[in-house]
Coordinates of C-alpha atoms and ligand atoms in Angstrom, one line a residue:
X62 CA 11.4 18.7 -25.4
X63 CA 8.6 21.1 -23.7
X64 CA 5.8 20.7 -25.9
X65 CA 3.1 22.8 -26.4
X66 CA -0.3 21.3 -25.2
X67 CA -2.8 22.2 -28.7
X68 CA -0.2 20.3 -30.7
X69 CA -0.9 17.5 -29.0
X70 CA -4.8 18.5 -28.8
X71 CA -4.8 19.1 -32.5
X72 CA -3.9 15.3 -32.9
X73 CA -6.5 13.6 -35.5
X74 CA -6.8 10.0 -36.4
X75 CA -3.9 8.4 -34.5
X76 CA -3.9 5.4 -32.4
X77 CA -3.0 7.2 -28.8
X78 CA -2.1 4.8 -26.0
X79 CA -2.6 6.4 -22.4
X80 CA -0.7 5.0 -19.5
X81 CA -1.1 5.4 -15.8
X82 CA 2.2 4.1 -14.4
X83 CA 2.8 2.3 -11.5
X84 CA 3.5 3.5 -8.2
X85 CA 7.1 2.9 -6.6
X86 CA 6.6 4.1 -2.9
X87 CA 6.1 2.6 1.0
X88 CA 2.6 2.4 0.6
X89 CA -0.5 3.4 -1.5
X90 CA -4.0 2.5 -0.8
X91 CA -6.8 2.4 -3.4
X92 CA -8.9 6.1 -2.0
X93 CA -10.7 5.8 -5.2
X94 CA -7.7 7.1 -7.0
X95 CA -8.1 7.1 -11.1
X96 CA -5.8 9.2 -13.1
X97 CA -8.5 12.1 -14.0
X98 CA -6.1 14.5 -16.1
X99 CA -5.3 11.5 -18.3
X100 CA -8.7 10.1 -18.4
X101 CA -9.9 13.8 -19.2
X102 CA -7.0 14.4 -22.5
X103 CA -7.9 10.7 -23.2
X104 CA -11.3 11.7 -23.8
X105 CA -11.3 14.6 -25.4
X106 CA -8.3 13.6 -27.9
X107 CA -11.0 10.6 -28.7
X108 CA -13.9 13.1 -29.5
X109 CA -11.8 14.5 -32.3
X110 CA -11.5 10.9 -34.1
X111 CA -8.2 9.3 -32.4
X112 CA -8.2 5.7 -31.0
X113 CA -7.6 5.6 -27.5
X114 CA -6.3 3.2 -25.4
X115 CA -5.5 2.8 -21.5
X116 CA -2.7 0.8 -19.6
X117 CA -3.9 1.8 -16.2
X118 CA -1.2 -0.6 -14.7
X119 CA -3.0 0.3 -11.0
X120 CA -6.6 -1.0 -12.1
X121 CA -4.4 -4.2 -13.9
X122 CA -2.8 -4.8 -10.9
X123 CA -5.8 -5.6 -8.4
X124 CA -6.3 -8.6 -6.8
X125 CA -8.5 -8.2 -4.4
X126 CA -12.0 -6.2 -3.7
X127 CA -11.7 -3.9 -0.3
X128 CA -15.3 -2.5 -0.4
X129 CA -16.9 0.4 -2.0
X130 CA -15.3 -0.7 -5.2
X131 CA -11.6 -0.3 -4.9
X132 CA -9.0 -3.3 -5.1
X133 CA -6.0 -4.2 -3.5
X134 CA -3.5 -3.9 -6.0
X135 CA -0.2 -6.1 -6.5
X136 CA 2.8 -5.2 -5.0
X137 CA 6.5 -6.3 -5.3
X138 CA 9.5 -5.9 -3.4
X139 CA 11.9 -3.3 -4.2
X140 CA 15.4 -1.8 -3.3
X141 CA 14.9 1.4 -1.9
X142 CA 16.1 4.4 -3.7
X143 CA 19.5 5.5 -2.7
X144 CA 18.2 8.5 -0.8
X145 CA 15.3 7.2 0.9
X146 CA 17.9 3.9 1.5
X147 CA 18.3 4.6 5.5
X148 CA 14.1 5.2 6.2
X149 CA 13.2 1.7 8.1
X150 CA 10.3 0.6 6.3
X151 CA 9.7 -1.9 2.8
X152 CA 9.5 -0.4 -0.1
X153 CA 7.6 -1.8 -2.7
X154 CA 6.2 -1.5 -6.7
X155 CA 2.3 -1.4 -6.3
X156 CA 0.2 -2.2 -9.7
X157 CA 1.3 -4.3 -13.0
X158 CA 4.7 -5.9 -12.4
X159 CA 7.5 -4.5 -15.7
X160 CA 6.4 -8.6 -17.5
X161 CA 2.6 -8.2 -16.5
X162 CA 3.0 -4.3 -18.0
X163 CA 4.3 -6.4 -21.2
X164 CA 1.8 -9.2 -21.4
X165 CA -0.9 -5.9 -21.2
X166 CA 0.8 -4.2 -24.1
X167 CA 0.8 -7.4 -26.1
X168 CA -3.0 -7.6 -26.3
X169 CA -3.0 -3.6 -27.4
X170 CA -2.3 -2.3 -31.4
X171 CA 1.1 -0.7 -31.7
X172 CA 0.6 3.0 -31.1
X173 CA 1.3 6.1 -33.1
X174 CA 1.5 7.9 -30.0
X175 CA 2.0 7.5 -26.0
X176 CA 0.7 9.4 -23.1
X177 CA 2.5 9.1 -19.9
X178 CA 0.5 10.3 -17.0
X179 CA 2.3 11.2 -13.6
X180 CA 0.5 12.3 -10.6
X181 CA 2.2 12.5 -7.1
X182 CA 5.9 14.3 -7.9
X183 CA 7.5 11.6 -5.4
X184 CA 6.1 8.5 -7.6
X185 CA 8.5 9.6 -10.2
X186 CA 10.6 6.6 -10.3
X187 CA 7.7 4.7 -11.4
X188 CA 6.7 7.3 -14.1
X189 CA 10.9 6.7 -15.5
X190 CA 10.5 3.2 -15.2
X191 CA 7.8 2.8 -17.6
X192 CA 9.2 5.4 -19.8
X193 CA 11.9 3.3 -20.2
X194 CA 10.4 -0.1 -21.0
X195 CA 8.0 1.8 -23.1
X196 CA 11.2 3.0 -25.1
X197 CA 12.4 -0.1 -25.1
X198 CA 9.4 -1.9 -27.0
X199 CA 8.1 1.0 -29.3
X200 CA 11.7 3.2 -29.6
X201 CA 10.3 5.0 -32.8
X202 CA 7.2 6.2 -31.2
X203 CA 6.7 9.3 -29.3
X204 CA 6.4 9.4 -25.8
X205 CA 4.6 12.4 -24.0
X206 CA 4.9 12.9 -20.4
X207 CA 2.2 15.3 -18.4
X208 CA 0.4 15.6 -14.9
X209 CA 1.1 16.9 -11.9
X210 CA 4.6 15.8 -11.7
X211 CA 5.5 16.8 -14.6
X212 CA 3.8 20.6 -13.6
X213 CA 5.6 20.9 -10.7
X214 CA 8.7 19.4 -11.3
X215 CA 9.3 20.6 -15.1
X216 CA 13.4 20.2 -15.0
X217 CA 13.3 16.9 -13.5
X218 CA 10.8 15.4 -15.6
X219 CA 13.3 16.7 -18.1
X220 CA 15.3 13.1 -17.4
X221 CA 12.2 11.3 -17.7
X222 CA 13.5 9.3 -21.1
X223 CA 10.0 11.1 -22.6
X224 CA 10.7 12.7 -25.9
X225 CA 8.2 15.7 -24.9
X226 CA 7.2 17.2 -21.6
X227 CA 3.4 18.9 -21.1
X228 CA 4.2 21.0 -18.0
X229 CA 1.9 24.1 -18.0
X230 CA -2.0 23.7 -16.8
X231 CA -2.8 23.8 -21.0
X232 CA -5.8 25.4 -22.7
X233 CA -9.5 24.4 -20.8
X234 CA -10.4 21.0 -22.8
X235 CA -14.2 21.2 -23.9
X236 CA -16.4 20.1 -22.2
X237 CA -16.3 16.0 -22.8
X238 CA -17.6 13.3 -20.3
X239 CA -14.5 11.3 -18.2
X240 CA -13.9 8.3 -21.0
X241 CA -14.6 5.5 -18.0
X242 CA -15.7 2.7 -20.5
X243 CA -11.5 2.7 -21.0
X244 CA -11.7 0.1 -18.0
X245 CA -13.0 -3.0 -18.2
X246 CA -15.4 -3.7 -15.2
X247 CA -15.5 0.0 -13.4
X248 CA -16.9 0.0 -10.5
X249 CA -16.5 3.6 -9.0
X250 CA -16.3 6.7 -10.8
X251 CA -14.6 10.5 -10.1
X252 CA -16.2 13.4 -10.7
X253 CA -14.7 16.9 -10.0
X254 CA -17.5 19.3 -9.8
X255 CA -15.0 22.3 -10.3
X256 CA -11.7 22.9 -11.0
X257 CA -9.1 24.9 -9.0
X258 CA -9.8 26.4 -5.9
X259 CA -10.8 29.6 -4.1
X260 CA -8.4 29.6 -1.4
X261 CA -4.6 29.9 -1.6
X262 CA -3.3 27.5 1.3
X263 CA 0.6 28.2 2.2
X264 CA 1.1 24.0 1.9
X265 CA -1.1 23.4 -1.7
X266 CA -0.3 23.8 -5.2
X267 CA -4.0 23.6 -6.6
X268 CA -3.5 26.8 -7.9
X269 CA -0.2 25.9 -9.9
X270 CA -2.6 23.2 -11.3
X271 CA -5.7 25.5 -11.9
X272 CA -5.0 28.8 -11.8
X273 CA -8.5 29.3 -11.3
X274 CA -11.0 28.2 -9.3
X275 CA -13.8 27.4 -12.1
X276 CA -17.1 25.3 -11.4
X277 CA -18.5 23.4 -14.2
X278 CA -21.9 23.9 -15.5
X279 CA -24.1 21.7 -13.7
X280 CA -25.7 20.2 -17.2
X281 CA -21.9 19.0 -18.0
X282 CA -21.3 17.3 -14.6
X283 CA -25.0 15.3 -15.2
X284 CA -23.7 14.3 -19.0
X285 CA -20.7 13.1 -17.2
X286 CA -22.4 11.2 -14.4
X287 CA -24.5 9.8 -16.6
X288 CA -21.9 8.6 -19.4
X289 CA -20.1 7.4 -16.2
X290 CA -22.3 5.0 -14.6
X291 CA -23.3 3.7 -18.0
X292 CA -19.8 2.4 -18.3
X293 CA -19.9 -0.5 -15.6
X294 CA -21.4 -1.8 -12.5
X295 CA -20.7 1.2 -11.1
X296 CA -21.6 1.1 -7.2
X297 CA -19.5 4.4 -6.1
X298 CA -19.0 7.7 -7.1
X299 CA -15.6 9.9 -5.6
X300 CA -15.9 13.8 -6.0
X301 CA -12.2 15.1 -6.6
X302 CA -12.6 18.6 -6.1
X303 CA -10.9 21.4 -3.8
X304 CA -14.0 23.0 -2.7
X305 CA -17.0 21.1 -3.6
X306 CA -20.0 23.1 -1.3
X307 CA -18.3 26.7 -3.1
X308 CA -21.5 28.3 -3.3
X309 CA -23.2 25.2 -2.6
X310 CA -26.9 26.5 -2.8
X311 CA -26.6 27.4 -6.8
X312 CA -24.3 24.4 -7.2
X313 CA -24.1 21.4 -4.7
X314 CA -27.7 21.6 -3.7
X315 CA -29.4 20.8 -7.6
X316 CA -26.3 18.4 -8.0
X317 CA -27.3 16.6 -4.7
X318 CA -31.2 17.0 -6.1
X319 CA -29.7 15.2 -9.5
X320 CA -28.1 12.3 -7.5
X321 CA -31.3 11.5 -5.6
X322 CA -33.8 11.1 -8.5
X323 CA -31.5 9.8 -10.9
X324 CA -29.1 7.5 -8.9
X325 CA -30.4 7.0 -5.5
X326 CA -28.2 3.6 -5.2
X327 CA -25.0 4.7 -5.7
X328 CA -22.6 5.3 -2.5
X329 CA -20.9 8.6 -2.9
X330 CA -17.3 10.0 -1.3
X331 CA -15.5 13.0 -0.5
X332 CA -11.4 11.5 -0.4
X333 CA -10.2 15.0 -0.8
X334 CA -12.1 16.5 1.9
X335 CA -15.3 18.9 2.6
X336 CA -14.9 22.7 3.9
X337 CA -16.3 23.2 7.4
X338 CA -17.4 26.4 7.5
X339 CA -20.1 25.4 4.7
X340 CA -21.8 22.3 6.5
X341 CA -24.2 23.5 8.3
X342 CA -27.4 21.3 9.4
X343 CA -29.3 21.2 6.3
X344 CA -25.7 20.9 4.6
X345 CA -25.5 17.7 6.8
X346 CA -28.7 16.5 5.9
X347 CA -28.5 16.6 2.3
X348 CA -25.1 14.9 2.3
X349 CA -26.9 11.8 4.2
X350 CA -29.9 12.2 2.0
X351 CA -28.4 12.0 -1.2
X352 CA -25.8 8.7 0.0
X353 CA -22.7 10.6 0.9
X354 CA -21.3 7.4 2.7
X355 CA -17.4 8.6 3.8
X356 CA -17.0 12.4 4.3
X357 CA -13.6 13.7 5.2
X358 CA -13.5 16.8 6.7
X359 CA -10.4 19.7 6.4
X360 CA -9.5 20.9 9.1
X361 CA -5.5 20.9 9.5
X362 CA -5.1 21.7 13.0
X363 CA -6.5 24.2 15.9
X364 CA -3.3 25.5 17.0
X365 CA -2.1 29.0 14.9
X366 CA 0.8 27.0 13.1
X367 CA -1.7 25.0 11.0
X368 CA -4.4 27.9 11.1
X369 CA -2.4 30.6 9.2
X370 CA -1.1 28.0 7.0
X371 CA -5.0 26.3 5.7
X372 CA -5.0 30.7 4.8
X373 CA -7.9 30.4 8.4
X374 CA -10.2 28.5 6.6
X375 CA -12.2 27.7 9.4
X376 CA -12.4 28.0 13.4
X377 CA -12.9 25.5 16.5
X378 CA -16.3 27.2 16.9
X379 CA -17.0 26.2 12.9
X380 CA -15.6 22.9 13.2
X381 CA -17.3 21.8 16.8
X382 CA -20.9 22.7 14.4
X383 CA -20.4 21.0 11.9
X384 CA -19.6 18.0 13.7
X385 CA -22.4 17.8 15.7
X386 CA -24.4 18.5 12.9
X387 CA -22.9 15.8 11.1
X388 CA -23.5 13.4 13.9
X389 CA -27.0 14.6 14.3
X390 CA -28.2 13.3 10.6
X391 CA -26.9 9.8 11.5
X392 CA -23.2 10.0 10.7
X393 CA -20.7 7.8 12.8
X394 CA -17.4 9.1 14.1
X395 CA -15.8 6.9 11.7
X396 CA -17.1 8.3 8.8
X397 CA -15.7 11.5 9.7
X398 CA -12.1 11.3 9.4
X399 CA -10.8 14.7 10.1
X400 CA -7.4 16.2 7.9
X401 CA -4.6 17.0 10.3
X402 CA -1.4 18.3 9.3
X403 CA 2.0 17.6 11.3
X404 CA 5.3 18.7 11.5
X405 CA 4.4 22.3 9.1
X406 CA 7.4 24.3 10.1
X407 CA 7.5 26.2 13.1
X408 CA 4.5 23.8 14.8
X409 CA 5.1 22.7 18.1
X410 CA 4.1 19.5 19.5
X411 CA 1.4 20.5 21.8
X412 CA -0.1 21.7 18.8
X413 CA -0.2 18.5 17.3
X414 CA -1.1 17.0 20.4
X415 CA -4.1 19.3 20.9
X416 CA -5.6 18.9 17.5
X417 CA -6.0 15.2 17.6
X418 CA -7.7 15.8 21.3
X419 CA -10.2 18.2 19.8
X420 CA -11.3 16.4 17.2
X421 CA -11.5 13.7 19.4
X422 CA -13.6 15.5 21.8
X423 CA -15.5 16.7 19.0
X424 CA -16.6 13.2 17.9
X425 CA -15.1 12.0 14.9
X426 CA -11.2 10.8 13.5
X427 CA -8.4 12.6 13.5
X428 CA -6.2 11.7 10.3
X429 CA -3.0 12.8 10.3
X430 CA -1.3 13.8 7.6
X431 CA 2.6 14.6 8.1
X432 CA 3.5 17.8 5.9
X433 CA 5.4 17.4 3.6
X434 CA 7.0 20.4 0.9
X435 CA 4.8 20.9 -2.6
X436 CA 7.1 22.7 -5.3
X437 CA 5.5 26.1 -6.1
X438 CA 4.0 26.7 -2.7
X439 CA 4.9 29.5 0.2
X440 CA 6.0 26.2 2.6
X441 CA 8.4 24.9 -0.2
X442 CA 10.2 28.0 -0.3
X443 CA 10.8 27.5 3.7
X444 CA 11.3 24.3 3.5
X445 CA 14.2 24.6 0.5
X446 CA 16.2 27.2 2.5
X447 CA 16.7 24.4 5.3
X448 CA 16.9 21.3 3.0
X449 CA 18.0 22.4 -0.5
X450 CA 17.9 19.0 -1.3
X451 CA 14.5 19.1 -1.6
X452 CA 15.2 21.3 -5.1
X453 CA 16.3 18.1 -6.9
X454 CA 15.0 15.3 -5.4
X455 CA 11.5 15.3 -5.5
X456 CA 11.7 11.7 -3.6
X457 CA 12.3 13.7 -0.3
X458 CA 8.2 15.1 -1.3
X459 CA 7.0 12.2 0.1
X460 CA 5.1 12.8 3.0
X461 CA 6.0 9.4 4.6
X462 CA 9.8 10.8 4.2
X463 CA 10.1 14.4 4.8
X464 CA 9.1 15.4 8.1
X465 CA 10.2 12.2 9.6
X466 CA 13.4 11.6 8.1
X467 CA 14.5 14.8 6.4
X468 CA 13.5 17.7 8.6
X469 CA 12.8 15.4 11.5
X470 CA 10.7 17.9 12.2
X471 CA 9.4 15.4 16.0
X472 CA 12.0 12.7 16.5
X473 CA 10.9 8.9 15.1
X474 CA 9.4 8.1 18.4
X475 CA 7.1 10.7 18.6
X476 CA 6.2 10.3 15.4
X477 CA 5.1 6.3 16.5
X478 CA 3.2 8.0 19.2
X479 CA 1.3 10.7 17.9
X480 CA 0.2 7.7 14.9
X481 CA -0.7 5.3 18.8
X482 CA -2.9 8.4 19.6
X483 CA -5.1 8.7 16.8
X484 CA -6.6 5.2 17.6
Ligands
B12_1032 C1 -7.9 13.8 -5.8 C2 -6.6 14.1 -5.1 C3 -6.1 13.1 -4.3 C4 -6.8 11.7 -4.2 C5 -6.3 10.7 -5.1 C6 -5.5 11.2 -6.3 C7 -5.0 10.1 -7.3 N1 -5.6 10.0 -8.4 O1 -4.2 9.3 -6.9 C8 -6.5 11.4 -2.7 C9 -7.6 12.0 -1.8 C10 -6.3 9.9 -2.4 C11 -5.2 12.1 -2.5 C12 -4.2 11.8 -1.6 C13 -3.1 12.6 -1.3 N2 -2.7 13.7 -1.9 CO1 -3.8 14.5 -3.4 N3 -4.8 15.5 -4.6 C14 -5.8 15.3 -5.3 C15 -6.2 16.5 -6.1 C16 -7.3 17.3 -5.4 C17 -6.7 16.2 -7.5 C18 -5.7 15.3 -8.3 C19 -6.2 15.2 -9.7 O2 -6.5 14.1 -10.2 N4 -6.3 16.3 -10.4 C20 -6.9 16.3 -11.7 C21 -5.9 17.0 -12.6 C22 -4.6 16.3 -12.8 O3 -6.7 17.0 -13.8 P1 -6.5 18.1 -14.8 O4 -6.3 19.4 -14.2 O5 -7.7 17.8 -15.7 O6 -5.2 17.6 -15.5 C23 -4.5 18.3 -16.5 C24 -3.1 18.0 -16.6 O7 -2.6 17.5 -15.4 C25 -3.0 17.1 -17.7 N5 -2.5 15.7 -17.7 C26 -2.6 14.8 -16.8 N6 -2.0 13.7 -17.2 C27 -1.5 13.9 -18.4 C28 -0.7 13.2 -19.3 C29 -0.3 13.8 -20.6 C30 0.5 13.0 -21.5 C31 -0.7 15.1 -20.9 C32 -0.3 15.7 -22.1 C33 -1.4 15.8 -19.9 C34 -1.8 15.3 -18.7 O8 -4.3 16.9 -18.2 C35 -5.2 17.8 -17.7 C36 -5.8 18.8 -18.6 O9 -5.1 20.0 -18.6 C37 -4.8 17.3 -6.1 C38 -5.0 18.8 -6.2 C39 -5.5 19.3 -7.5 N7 -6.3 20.3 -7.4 O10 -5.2 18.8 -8.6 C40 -4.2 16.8 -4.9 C41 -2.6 16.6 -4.8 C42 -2.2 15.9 -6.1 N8 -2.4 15.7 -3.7 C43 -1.4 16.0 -3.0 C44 -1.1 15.5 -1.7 C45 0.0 16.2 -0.9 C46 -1.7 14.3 -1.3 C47 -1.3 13.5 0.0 C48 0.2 13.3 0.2 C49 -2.0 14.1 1.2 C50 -1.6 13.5 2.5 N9 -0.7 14.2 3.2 O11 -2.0 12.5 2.8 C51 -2.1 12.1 -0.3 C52 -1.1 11.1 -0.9 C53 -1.8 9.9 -1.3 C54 -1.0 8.7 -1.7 N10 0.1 8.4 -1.2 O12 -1.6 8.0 -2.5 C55 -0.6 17.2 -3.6 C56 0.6 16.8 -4.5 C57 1.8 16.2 -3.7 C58 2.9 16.0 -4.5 N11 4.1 16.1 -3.9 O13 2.8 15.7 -5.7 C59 -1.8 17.9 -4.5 C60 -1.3 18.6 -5.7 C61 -2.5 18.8 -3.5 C62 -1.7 19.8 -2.7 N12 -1.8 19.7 -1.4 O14 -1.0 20.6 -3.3 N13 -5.1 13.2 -3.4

């Protein structure tokens, strides 16, 4: 069932077909998400002479272009899953529809293999979905489940229907560029300058992903760029990492250098969010410089709730600089949404309430993001002493659902207001 990862990177020759499933949930927006660990095995399983494939039933589902390369995607109706049955909002199947997923896999050659990526734990049902009809069509052929589901949530993904489960970090893949020509007409692509990262929050799992926090060698991440953008009409770039300015003079500062001479049209974005201790003003100015058009910023909150859980990654005094400097280069309050976190245990309202009015005063956006429990991590433990059901049903992980519904951590009205007062 658990299967160790260099039998599958020892494959040779085989016809390998990667999936990205699609995503069963309230909502999902296009934040220049690709599946990177697939895209990354995909890749290097191809360097040692397999045929690869990709169903990336998100990218097959858009319909329509929202800017900066990104798509709205399809989306269907759905029942809601029985636990999530009494939350008061639709529920929906984003991406391919279960015929579309088998129109896609007429036009592809039978497999000998199939890779099942999974990414958020609470998108799950998606992941067992597609398992399924993949069982149904090819019953003979193996299916292997991995990613950061399947990590986290090792005895669960156990029901998945896959005949093997990847669920450890695996041996570090050489070096081989992100296979992007797998889509058809890319138009942005991800980079993660790093992997891992160097601080232990009480609320991530990054380090249950990467142990350790590792930047790549900067000649790897030009190879990649470069195989990347010949792929498509690529317009965009998205940097995935944890901690992208980590020693940023050695690092970010000759990438940055890179971007400018080499690809001074492309439109670069930080989704997962920049440190604030590190931007200082010539930090700010080489971000504008180089075409960093959307940064958001991690904050998590002022109050000491949200400070001792982001491990005191920064302070009000940090946060107030690098705003200003930010704003100084040319940056507009709206392309500085701010990472809030509410309803962590033990945080009071005000707290809340006080972090959206200082990022507010400091000029940019407060985003908030409602907490919500990540297996392996300090808050988890917490959180699974209060609401064991959490242990089992990794559909209560969604952030839309836990702290509103489950802990109801602020009552559903507050909840409506606090989302009123971010506008
Ligand atoms: C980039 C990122 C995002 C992006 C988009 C990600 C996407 N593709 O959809 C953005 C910024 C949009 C995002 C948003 C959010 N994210 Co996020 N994100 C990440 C981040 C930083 C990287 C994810 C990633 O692609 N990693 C790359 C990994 C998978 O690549 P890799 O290490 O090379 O992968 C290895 C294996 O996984 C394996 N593998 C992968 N697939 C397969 C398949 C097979 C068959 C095999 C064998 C192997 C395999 O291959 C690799 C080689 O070893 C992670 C943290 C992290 N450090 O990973 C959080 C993380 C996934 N996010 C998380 C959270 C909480 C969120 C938000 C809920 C935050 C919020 N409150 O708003 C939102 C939800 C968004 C939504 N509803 O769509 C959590 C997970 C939550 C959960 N319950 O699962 C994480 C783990 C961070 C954390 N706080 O702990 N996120």
């Amino acid at each position: 069932m658990f299967l160790e990862p260099e039998k599958l990177y020892g494959l040779r020759g085989q016809t390998i077909l990667g999936i990205n499933p699609p995503v069963l949930d309230f909502a999902w927006f296009d934040l220049w998400a690709k599946p990177l660990g697939l895209l990354n095995v995909l890749g290097f399983l191809r360097s040692r002479g397999n045929r690869v494939h990709l169903l990336d039933c998100m990218y097959e589902g858009r319909v329509k272009p929202i800017g900066s390369g990104r798509w709205k995607v399809a989306q269907e109706r759905r029942e809601k899953p029985a636990p999530l049955r009494d939350i008061p909002r639709h529920f929906h199947r984003f991406g391919l529809s279960p015929v579309a997923v088998d129109e896609r896999l007429d036009q592809l050659p039978a497999p000998d293999v199939i890779l099942v990526t999974s990414i958020m734990t609470y998108w799950y049902a998606g992941v067992f979905e597609t398992i399924a009809q993949l069982k149904r069509r090819y019953p003979k052929t193996p299916v292997i489940l991995g990613g950061i589901y399947a990590l986290l949530c090792p005895e669960h993904a156990a029901h998945s229907g896959a005949d093997f489960i990847v669920a450890g970090s695996g041996p570090e893949l050489p070096f081989t560029p992100l296979p992007l020509d797998l889509y058809e007409e890319p138009q942005y692509a991800v980079l993660s300058a790093s992997r891992g990262c160097p601080r232990r929050c009480d609320y991530c799992a990054s380090a249950l992903i990467a142990p350790r926090f590792q930047p790549k060698p900067l000649p790897d991440i030009f190879a990649d760029l470069a195989r990347q953008t010949a792929a498509g009409p690529v317009t965009d770039v998205a940097f995935y990492d944890d901690a992208l300015l980590w020693g940023k003079e050695k690092r970010f500062q000759p990438l940055c250098e890179h971007l400018r001479e080499k690809y001074p049209h492309l439109r670069l974005h930080t989704p997962n969010g920049l440190s604030v201790n590190e931007l200082d003003r010539p930090t700010a100015e080489i971000l504008r410089q180089t075409g960093f058009a959307t940064l958001r910023l991690s904050l998590e909150g002022v109050g000491k709730t949200a400070d001792a859980a982001g491990a005191h990654k920064t302070s009000q005094d940090n946060y107030l600089r690098a705003v200003e400097n930010l704003l100084a280069v040319g940056y507009q309050p709206d392309d500085l949404e701010t990472y809030l976190l509410a309803g962590l245990p033990g945080q009071s309202l005000e707290e809340v309430e006080q972090s959206i009015a200082f990022v507010k005063s400091a000029g940019a956006r407060p985003k908030l993001g409602e907490f919500s429990p990540i297996p392996g991590t300090k808050l988890f433990q917490a959180a699974a002493e209060a609401h064991p059901i959490i242990l089992t049903e990794p559909l209560w992980h969604n952030n839309t659902a836990y702290a509103p519904y489950l802990s109801r951590h602020f009552p559903p009205e507050t909840w409506r207001q606090l989302k009123a007062s971010l506008l």
